[in-house]
Structures are given as C-alpha cells and as structure tokens.
Amino acid sequence: MPRDTDVLKDFGFLRAHIPSSREHLLDIFRGMFNQGGIDPRVVHQFMLDGRLVDCIKTFYEAIPEANRGECYSWFLRNEQLLMPPPFHDTSHEVLDDNALQHGWWFIGGSTSDTVAEIKSRIQAWPEDKHRCFKFVQLLLRAGFQLSPDRPEWLQFGFCGCKSDAEQTRLWVAYLKIIRTVTFDQFYNAYSKSSLPALFSTHGLPITSPLVLDVLGDVPGQVKSVWKLKQFALGYYQQLTVPVSVDYGFSNCEDEETIYSLQQVYRKIFVEAGANPLKLHEACVQGKLFEHAKQLTRIDPKFASLMKNNHPVKPLST
C-alpha cells in the first residue's frame, strides 16, 4: 500500500472505506504498470488533467473481457473513487515556512527567529494550541478558502454555516478577533469552549445556533452529525466510528452502498438544507429515514440502511 499522502489522495486510496477496495485499486494500477508496461508518468499526467478514469478505461477496454480481471469490474462500479475533486485544496501549499514565519510574527514572536527556531519553540505546545496557530496561518493567507476537507472547517464552527455567504462572514469575524485579542486569549477561549463569549465581549456576537452548538463543544467531542456533514460534503474524509454507527454506514457491505448513502446525506444537507440539529434529534430517536423522507425524495431501499441502535433502551433493574 502506498504511504505517500499525495499518492493516497490522488489515486483513490483515501476515498476507499473498505480494505478490499484498496486492494482492488492496487490491482488496477499493478495491471497497468506491471503487465501493461504503462509509464507511471503518463498515468500521473492523466490524473493531473482530471482524466484518470478515462486512462484506466482506455487501457482495460483494449484487453479481451475475459482477461481484464475482477478488479476492473469492481472499478466500473466504483469510478467515483478516482473522479477529480469538486474543489482544489491549496492548504498544503499555503501552510509553508513563509506562513509559519508570518504567523509567528503576527502572534508576537521574535522577527529574528529562524524557521527551525520557531518549530523548536512550538514543539511542546498542546495540540489545541497548534490547532489555533495553524488556523491563524490560514486566516492570514489572502484569498484562502476553507473546504470541508480541512479539519478547521469543523474545529472552528464553519460546518454550522448554512451558506457560503455565512461562512465568509464567520471567516471575517475570525480575522477581526485575532487582530483584537492576543493569541493566548484566543487559544485560551478555544480550549475552554468559550469562543462565543470572546466574540461577544468584543462586539462580534455569533448568533447562529448551529455555529454556537459546534463552538460550545470544541475542542471536545462534537455531535456526530457534524462529522457526518463533513463526511458528506468532503472528498477525502474517512468514516469515523460514531458516524458509521449513528447514521447507518455500519449497515453497508460494500463501497457502492457506502457511496450511495453518502450521496443521500449530501442531498439532505445541500439540496434540502437540512437542519443538522434536527437530523441529530432524529438520529437519537432512531427515526432517520422517517425524517429524511420529509426533506427530500429518497428510495425506500435506504430505510434498512438508515437504521441504528437508537433510542437506547434503559437497563432494566
């Protein structure tokens, strides 16, 4: 299995949720490189052009059907794993050494510190402080747009926004607050789940009950519905146990079914504009399918998939 993160992202491995799917992906590329003698640079260029699916089909369709192998029939049912993402995540380009230095100076660090010295000084910071510092670096990058695949999208409440416009207003509010308070004040408020109070104190009240719900829980455990929304809207999100158990993915036996259920939830959030807190209520009541079909047209086959173990019955005494 490849270990390089970019390879895992670019060639479908991070989108696969079942171990056998990753093996099928490996077999697809093994066939092209080992048996077919295809130059990996050619495949890489197809990936960059957003035509990796076409590249694979062109190679395998030229082989007699009986010799294509099980991996190709699997691939035809799971092409979505190798489709180009709907948005371009530039965070890995943004979070470079220049961003580190700029962020360090912004929070009051010495302008004479080298990159190595900065990394040494922050090495012992708690995870939450690193998280806040990385978020500051992203905020300071002009034109940067936060995607659902970035952890900060959930960690700082953007998953609670109903629209791009609302997300932009929250982003601007963060820009204002980090220019108003010290970094330690910002970090302390975050670590104590009191960012809403910090915003209000400085005349920047957050009024969205959805954003407030998230910020009232982070950096602790948020409701699984927020991770569901990130999974449904993101491109490289892995299923977490709470999402899998609460929202029916543990009932799925193959990659195709997981993808179909993911698209149902995406439709609920994007097209139907579902209130995540009401979806959460339906989840804990064991009434996901009943709630979902009130929001949008949904195939009855999903009724069994959307069953969970809620409501939990109290232990008898």
Tab-separated table of C-alpha atoms in Angstrom:
chain	number	residue	atom	x	y	z
A	1	MET	CA	0.000	0.000	0.000
A	2	PRO	CA	1.414	3.451	-0.877
A	3	ARG	CA	2.479	5.562	2.099
A	4	ASP	CA	2.815	8.972	0.482
A	5	THR	CA	-0.191	11.135	1.412
A	6	ASP	CA	-0.412	12.786	-2.010
A	7	VAL	CA	-0.405	9.398	-3.757
A	8	LEU	CA	-3.134	8.148	-1.425
A	9	LYS	CA	-5.242	11.229	-2.199
A	10	ASP	CA	-4.610	11.422	-5.923
A	11	PHE	CA	-5.206	7.768	-6.744
A	12	GLY	CA	-8.348	6.990	-4.762
A	13	PHE	CA	-6.967	5.226	-1.689
A	14	LEU	CA	-8.103	7.901	0.768
A	15	ARG	CA	-11.630	7.733	-0.611
A	16	ALA	CA	-11.894	3.977	-0.134
A	17	HIS	CA	-13.545	2.865	3.094
A	18	ILE	CA	-13.197	-0.912	2.827
A	19	PRO	CA	-9.793	-2.691	2.853
A	20	SER	CA	-10.715	-4.846	-0.139
A	21	SER	CA	-11.362	-1.673	-2.141
A	22	ARG	CA	-7.790	-0.535	-1.595
A	23	GLU	CA	-6.569	-3.936	-2.784
A	24	HIS	CA	-8.673	-3.594	-5.934
A	25	LEU	CA	-7.167	-0.155	-6.568
A	26	LEU	CA	-3.675	-1.611	-6.193
A	27	ASP	CA	-4.550	-4.389	-8.640
A	28	ILE	CA	-5.842	-1.830	-11.162
A	29	PHE	CA	-2.535	0.025	-11.179
A	30	ARG	CA	-0.403	-3.115	-10.936
A	31	GLY	CA	-2.054	-4.364	-14.104
A	32	MET	CA	-1.275	-1.133	-15.914
A	33	PHE	CA	2.325	-0.826	-14.724
A	34	ASN	CA	3.488	-4.448	-14.486
A	35	GLN	CA	1.506	-6.278	-17.162
A	36	GLY	CA	0.759	-3.335	-19.422
A	37	GLY	CA	4.110	-1.573	-19.197
A	38	ILE	CA	2.406	1.824	-18.932
A	39	ASP	CA	4.778	4.630	-17.949
A	40	PRO	CA	3.690	5.897	-14.484
A	41	ARG	CA	4.381	9.446	-15.695
A	42	VAL	CA	1.643	9.048	-18.299
A	43	VAL	CA	-0.853	7.931	-15.654
A	44	HIS	CA	0.219	10.835	-13.422
A	45	GLN	CA	-0.422	13.320	-16.222
A	46	PHE	CA	-3.904	11.896	-16.804
A	47	MET	CA	-4.540	12.365	-13.074
A	48	LEU	CA	-3.398	15.993	-13.244
A	49	ASP	CA	-5.706	16.554	-16.206
A	50	GLY	CA	-8.651	15.075	-14.290
A	51	ARG	CA	-8.910	12.152	-16.712
A	52	LEU	CA	-7.636	9.234	-14.644
A	53	VAL	CA	-10.885	7.290	-15.132
A	54	ASP	CA	-10.551	7.662	-18.918
A	55	CYS	CA	-6.944	6.475	-18.746
A	56	ILE	CA	-7.899	3.287	-16.873
A	57	LYS	CA	-10.826	2.555	-19.193
A	58	THR	CA	-8.719	3.049	-22.306
A	59	PHE	CA	-6.149	0.545	-21.050
A	60	TYR	CA	-8.543	-2.169	-19.846
A	61	GLU	CA	-11.079	-1.896	-22.671
A	62	ALA	CA	-8.269	-2.827	-25.084
A	63	ILE	CA	-7.855	-6.154	-23.250
A	64	PRO	CA	-10.192	-9.080	-24.015
A	65	GLU	CA	-13.005	-9.043	-21.471
A	66	ALA	CA	-12.121	-12.463	-20.069
A	67	ASN	CA	-8.617	-11.227	-19.203
A	68	ARG	CA	-9.477	-7.936	-17.523
A	69	GLY	CA	-9.746	-9.374	-14.035
A	70	GLU	CA	-12.142	-8.848	-11.171
A	71	CYS	CA	-10.530	-5.531	-10.282
A	72	TYR	CA	-11.819	-3.904	-13.479
A	73	SER	CA	-15.442	-4.940	-12.975
A	74	TRP	CA	-15.109	-3.577	-9.422
A	75	PHE	CA	-13.663	-0.352	-10.822
A	76	LEU	CA	-16.643	0.154	-13.149
A	77	ARG	CA	-18.922	0.084	-10.090
A	78	ASN	CA	-16.715	2.482	-8.138
A	79	GLU	CA	-15.441	5.073	-10.590
A	80	GLN	CA	-16.286	7.855	-8.120
A	81	LEU	CA	-13.162	6.999	-6.105
A	82	LEU	CA	-10.991	8.310	-8.932
A	83	MET	CA	-13.066	11.254	-10.119
A	84	PRO	CA	-11.372	14.679	-9.735
A	85	PRO	CA	-12.413	16.539	-6.565
A	86	PRO	CA	-15.084	19.261	-6.853
A	87	PHE	CA	-12.759	21.768	-5.182
A	88	HIS	CA	-8.995	22.295	-5.074
A	89	ASP	CA	-7.492	22.173	-1.599
A	90	THR	CA	-4.497	24.531	-1.539
A	91	SER	CA	-3.829	24.304	2.205
A	92	HIS	CA	-0.730	22.139	1.731
A	93	GLU	CA	0.678	24.910	-0.489
A	94	VAL	CA	-0.375	27.667	1.919
A	95	LEU	CA	0.988	26.147	5.132
A	96	ASP	CA	4.635	26.546	4.193
A	97	ASP	CA	7.634	28.034	6.002
A	98	ASN	CA	6.650	31.561	4.963
A	99	ALA	CA	3.219	31.095	6.516
A	100	LEU	CA	4.853	29.762	9.676
A	101	GLN	CA	7.099	32.826	9.994
A	102	HIS	CA	4.307	35.253	9.148
A	103	GLY	CA	2.042	33.626	11.737
A	104	TRP	CA	4.819	33.638	14.331
A	105	TRP	CA	5.461	37.344	13.871
A	106	PHE	CA	1.719	38.028	13.923
A	107	ILE	CA	1.264	36.404	17.346
A	108	GLY	CA	4.211	38.340	18.773
A	109	GLY	CA	7.135	36.003	18.165
A	110	SER	CA	10.589	37.408	17.509
A	111	THR	CA	11.213	38.524	13.937
A	112	SER	CA	14.777	37.251	14.264
A	113	ASP	CA	13.720	33.648	14.894
A	114	THR	CA	14.529	31.246	12.070
A	115	VAL	CA	12.047	28.628	10.874
A	116	ALA	CA	13.991	25.957	12.769
A	117	GLU	CA	13.887	28.047	15.948
A	118	ILE	CA	10.142	28.655	15.599
A	119	LYS	CA	9.481	24.937	15.147
A	120	SER	CA	11.608	24.207	18.214
A	121	ARG	CA	9.745	26.787	20.344
A	122	ILE	CA	6.286	25.489	19.469
A	123	GLN	CA	7.151	21.789	19.574
A	124	ALA	CA	5.974	21.346	23.171
A	125	TRP	CA	2.694	23.220	22.682
A	126	PRO	CA	-0.550	21.337	23.413
A	127	GLU	CA	-2.435	20.044	20.386
A	128	ASP	CA	-5.171	22.683	20.741
A	129	LYS	CA	-2.600	25.490	20.650
A	130	HIS	CA	-1.023	24.042	17.494
A	131	ARG	CA	-4.518	23.863	16.010
A	132	CYS	CA	-5.184	27.541	16.764
A	133	PHE	CA	-1.803	28.597	15.389
A	134	LYS	CA	-2.363	26.697	12.151
A	135	PHE	CA	-5.795	28.311	11.834
A	136	VAL	CA	-4.219	31.768	12.287
A	137	GLN	CA	-1.803	30.981	9.444
A	138	LEU	CA	-4.736	30.111	7.171
A	139	LEU	CA	-6.634	33.263	8.183
A	140	LEU	CA	-3.663	35.430	7.285
A	141	ARG	CA	-3.446	33.996	3.764
A	142	ALA	CA	-5.373	36.359	1.479
A	143	GLY	CA	-7.936	34.628	-0.712
A	144	PHE	CA	-7.715	31.265	1.032
A	145	GLN	CA	-10.998	29.342	1.090
A	146	LEU	CA	-11.676	26.694	3.709
A	147	SER	CA	-13.040	23.427	2.295
A	148	PRO	CA	-14.935	20.718	4.209
A	149	ASP	CA	-11.855	18.521	3.966
A	150	ARG	CA	-9.844	20.834	6.209
A	151	PRO	CA	-10.115	19.919	9.915
A	152	GLU	CA	-10.559	23.621	10.734
A	153	TRP	CA	-13.897	23.587	8.866
A	154	LEU	CA	-15.292	21.563	11.754
A	155	GLN	CA	-12.958	22.638	14.559
A	156	PHE	CA	-13.863	26.332	14.258
A	157	GLY	CA	-17.566	26.026	13.511
A	158	PHE	CA	-17.757	26.537	9.738
A	159	CYS	CA	-19.700	23.296	9.416
A	160	GLY	CA	-22.580	25.131	11.115
A	161	CYS	CA	-22.857	27.721	8.336
A	162	LYS	CA	-25.861	27.421	6.013
A	163	SER	CA	-24.294	29.156	3.007
A	164	ASP	CA	-21.022	30.347	1.505
A	165	ALA	CA	-22.004	33.884	2.475
A	166	GLU	CA	-22.447	32.901	6.115
A	167	GLN	CA	-19.127	31.072	6.037
A	168	THR	CA	-17.452	34.215	4.665
A	169	ARG	CA	-18.964	36.338	7.460
A	170	LEU	CA	-17.635	33.907	10.070
A	171	TRP	CA	-14.202	33.983	8.419
A	172	VAL	CA	-14.194	37.796	8.548
A	173	ALA	CA	-15.243	37.686	12.212
A	174	TYR	CA	-12.268	35.454	12.979
A	175	LEU	CA	-9.961	37.845	11.121
A	176	LYS	CA	-11.250	40.688	13.274
A	177	ILE	CA	-10.981	38.811	16.556
A	178	ILE	CA	-7.374	37.653	16.032
A	179	ARG	CA	-6.449	41.290	15.338
A	180	THR	CA	-8.252	42.414	18.500
A	181	VAL	CA	-7.069	39.937	21.138
A	182	THR	CA	-3.747	38.268	21.872
A	183	PHE	CA	-3.057	34.801	20.547
A	184	ASP	CA	-3.060	33.414	24.084
A	185	GLN	CA	-6.510	34.933	24.709
A	186	PHE	CA	-7.776	33.349	21.506
A	187	TYR	CA	-6.234	29.973	22.335
A	188	ASN	CA	-7.500	30.016	25.930
A	189	ALA	CA	-11.041	30.792	24.772
A	190	TYR	CA	-10.885	27.980	22.235
A	191	SER	CA	-9.503	25.449	24.712
A	192	LYS	CA	-12.291	26.302	27.185
A	193	SER	CA	-15.076	26.133	24.555
A	194	SER	CA	-15.743	29.848	25.140
A	195	LEU	CA	-15.048	31.414	21.736
A	196	PRO	CA	-18.671	32.687	21.504
A	197	ALA	CA	-18.159	34.646	24.736
A	198	LEU	CA	-14.897	36.099	23.389
A	199	PHE	CA	-16.639	37.236	20.200
A	200	SER	CA	-19.496	38.819	22.173
A	201	THR	CA	-17.138	40.642	24.538
A	202	HIS	CA	-15.550	42.359	21.571
A	203	GLY	CA	-18.739	43.303	19.762
A	204	LEU	CA	-18.734	40.413	17.315
A	205	PRO	CA	-21.589	38.218	18.600
A	206	ILE	CA	-22.226	34.898	16.890
A	207	THR	CA	-25.979	34.443	16.511
A	208	SER	CA	-26.251	31.202	14.514
A	209	PRO	CA	-27.494	28.436	16.836
A	210	LEU	CA	-25.746	25.889	14.612
A	211	VAL	CA	-22.329	27.552	14.823
A	212	LEU	CA	-22.858	28.107	18.552
A	213	ASP	CA	-23.617	24.412	19.001
A	214	VAL	CA	-20.300	23.420	17.433
A	215	LEU	CA	-18.229	26.053	19.249
A	216	GLY	CA	-19.861	25.078	22.527
A	217	ASP	CA	-18.365	21.590	22.191
A	218	VAL	CA	-14.972	22.059	20.507
A	219	PRO	CA	-12.230	21.210	21.181
A	220	GLY	CA	-14.063	18.324	22.869
A	221	GLN	CA	-16.316	15.777	21.212
A	222	VAL	CA	-18.877	17.351	18.873
A	223	LYS	CA	-22.167	15.715	17.929
A	224	SER	CA	-21.646	13.011	15.313
A	225	VAL	CA	-23.974	14.877	12.924
A	226	TRP	CA	-21.262	17.489	12.359
A	227	LYS	CA	-18.788	14.807	11.354
A	228	LEU	CA	-21.498	13.324	9.144
A	229	LYS	CA	-21.858	16.678	7.386
A	230	GLN	CA	-18.101	16.860	6.898
A	231	PHE	CA	-18.079	13.314	5.508
A	232	ALA	CA	-20.993	14.034	3.171
A	233	LEU	CA	-19.588	17.303	1.818
A	234	GLY	CA	-15.893	16.470	1.902
A	235	TYR	CA	-13.934	14.477	-0.627
A	236	TYR	CA	-11.203	12.755	1.381
A	237	GLN	CA	-12.977	12.159	4.688
A	238	GLN	CA	-12.691	8.757	6.306
A	239	LEU	CA	-15.678	7.288	8.101
A	240	THR	CA	-15.438	7.611	11.873
A	241	VAL	CA	-16.996	5.050	14.207
A	242	PRO	CA	-19.655	7.462	15.592
A	243	VAL	CA	-20.795	8.432	12.079
A	244	SER	CA	-20.738	4.837	10.894
A	245	VAL	CA	-22.803	3.588	13.829
A	246	ASP	CA	-25.212	6.525	14.182
A	247	TYR	CA	-26.020	7.105	10.516
A	248	GLY	CA	-26.167	3.631	9.030
A	249	PHE	CA	-22.833	3.196	7.294
A	250	SER	CA	-22.093	0.196	9.506
A	251	ASN	CA	-25.000	-1.480	7.673
A	252	CYS	CA	-23.260	-1.083	4.307
A	253	GLU	CA	-21.451	-4.136	2.961
A	254	ASP	CA	-19.595	-2.620	0.017
A	255	GLU	CA	-18.097	0.575	-1.362
A	256	GLU	CA	-21.017	1.258	-3.696
A	257	THR	CA	-23.555	1.206	-0.863
A	258	ILE	CA	-21.433	3.500	1.295
A	259	TYR	CA	-21.205	5.955	-1.586
A	260	SER	CA	-24.960	5.796	-2.260
A	261	LEU	CA	-25.775	6.519	1.386
A	262	GLN	CA	-23.191	9.297	1.484
A	263	GLN	CA	-24.890	10.929	-1.503
A	264	VAL	CA	-28.272	10.700	0.250
A	265	TYR	CA	-26.897	12.689	3.172
A	266	ARG	CA	-25.187	15.115	0.828
A	267	LYS	CA	-28.538	15.725	-0.867
A	268	ILE	CA	-30.181	16.243	2.532
A	269	PHE	CA	-27.613	18.863	3.540
A	270	VAL	CA	-27.073	20.653	0.217
A	271	GLU	CA	-30.362	20.460	-1.676
A	272	ALA	CA	-32.833	20.090	1.175
A	273	GLY	CA	-30.968	22.444	3.514
A	274	ALA	CA	-31.497	20.122	6.475
A	275	ASN	CA	-31.052	21.465	9.991
A	276	PRO	CA	-28.236	19.277	11.383
A	277	LEU	CA	-29.570	19.539	14.930
A	278	LYS	CA	-32.977	18.201	13.854
A	279	LEU	CA	-31.222	15.417	11.971
A	280	HIS	CA	-29.314	14.688	15.182
A	281	GLU	CA	-32.603	14.509	17.096
A	282	ALA	CA	-33.979	12.068	14.527
A	283	CYS	CA	-30.811	10.015	14.897
A	284	VAL	CA	-31.055	9.634	18.677
A	285	GLN	CA	-34.765	8.803	18.330
A	286	GLY	CA	-33.985	6.064	15.786
A	287	LYS	CA	-36.069	7.855	13.125
A	288	LEU	CA	-33.508	8.828	10.494
A	289	PHE	CA	-35.343	7.509	7.456
A	290	GLU	CA	-38.672	8.988	8.583
A	291	HIS	CA	-37.031	12.393	8.994
A	292	ALA	CA	-35.065	12.166	5.736
A	293	LYS	CA	-38.100	11.372	3.571
A	294	GLN	CA	-39.802	14.506	4.894
A	295	LEU	CA	-36.929	16.558	3.496
A	296	THR	CA	-36.407	15.018	0.063
A	297	ARG	CA	-37.371	12.111	-2.194
A	298	ILE	CA	-35.489	9.057	-1.038
A	299	ASP	CA	-35.524	5.466	-2.251
A	300	PRO	CA	-37.243	3.091	0.225
A	301	LYS	CA	-34.211	0.802	-0.001
A	302	PHE	CA	-32.402	3.209	2.329
A	303	ALA	CA	-34.859	2.543	5.168
A	304	SER	CA	-32.967	-0.536	6.332
A	305	LEU	CA	-29.578	1.108	5.853
A	306	MET	CA	-30.505	4.128	7.986
A	307	LYS	CA	-31.442	2.038	10.989
A	308	ASN	CA	-29.301	2.439	14.100
A	309	ASN	CA	-29.310	1.300	17.704
A	310	HIS	CA	-31.167	4.377	18.961
A	311	PRO	CA	-33.096	5.036	21.035
A	312	VAL	CA	-31.020	3.207	23.612
A	313	LYS	CA	-33.295	1.348	25.984
A	314	PRO	CA	-32.555	1.873	29.693
A	315	LEU	CA	-31.236	-1.128	31.557
A	316	SER	CA	-33.936	-2.946	33.483
A	317	THR	CA	-33.475	-3.114	37.229
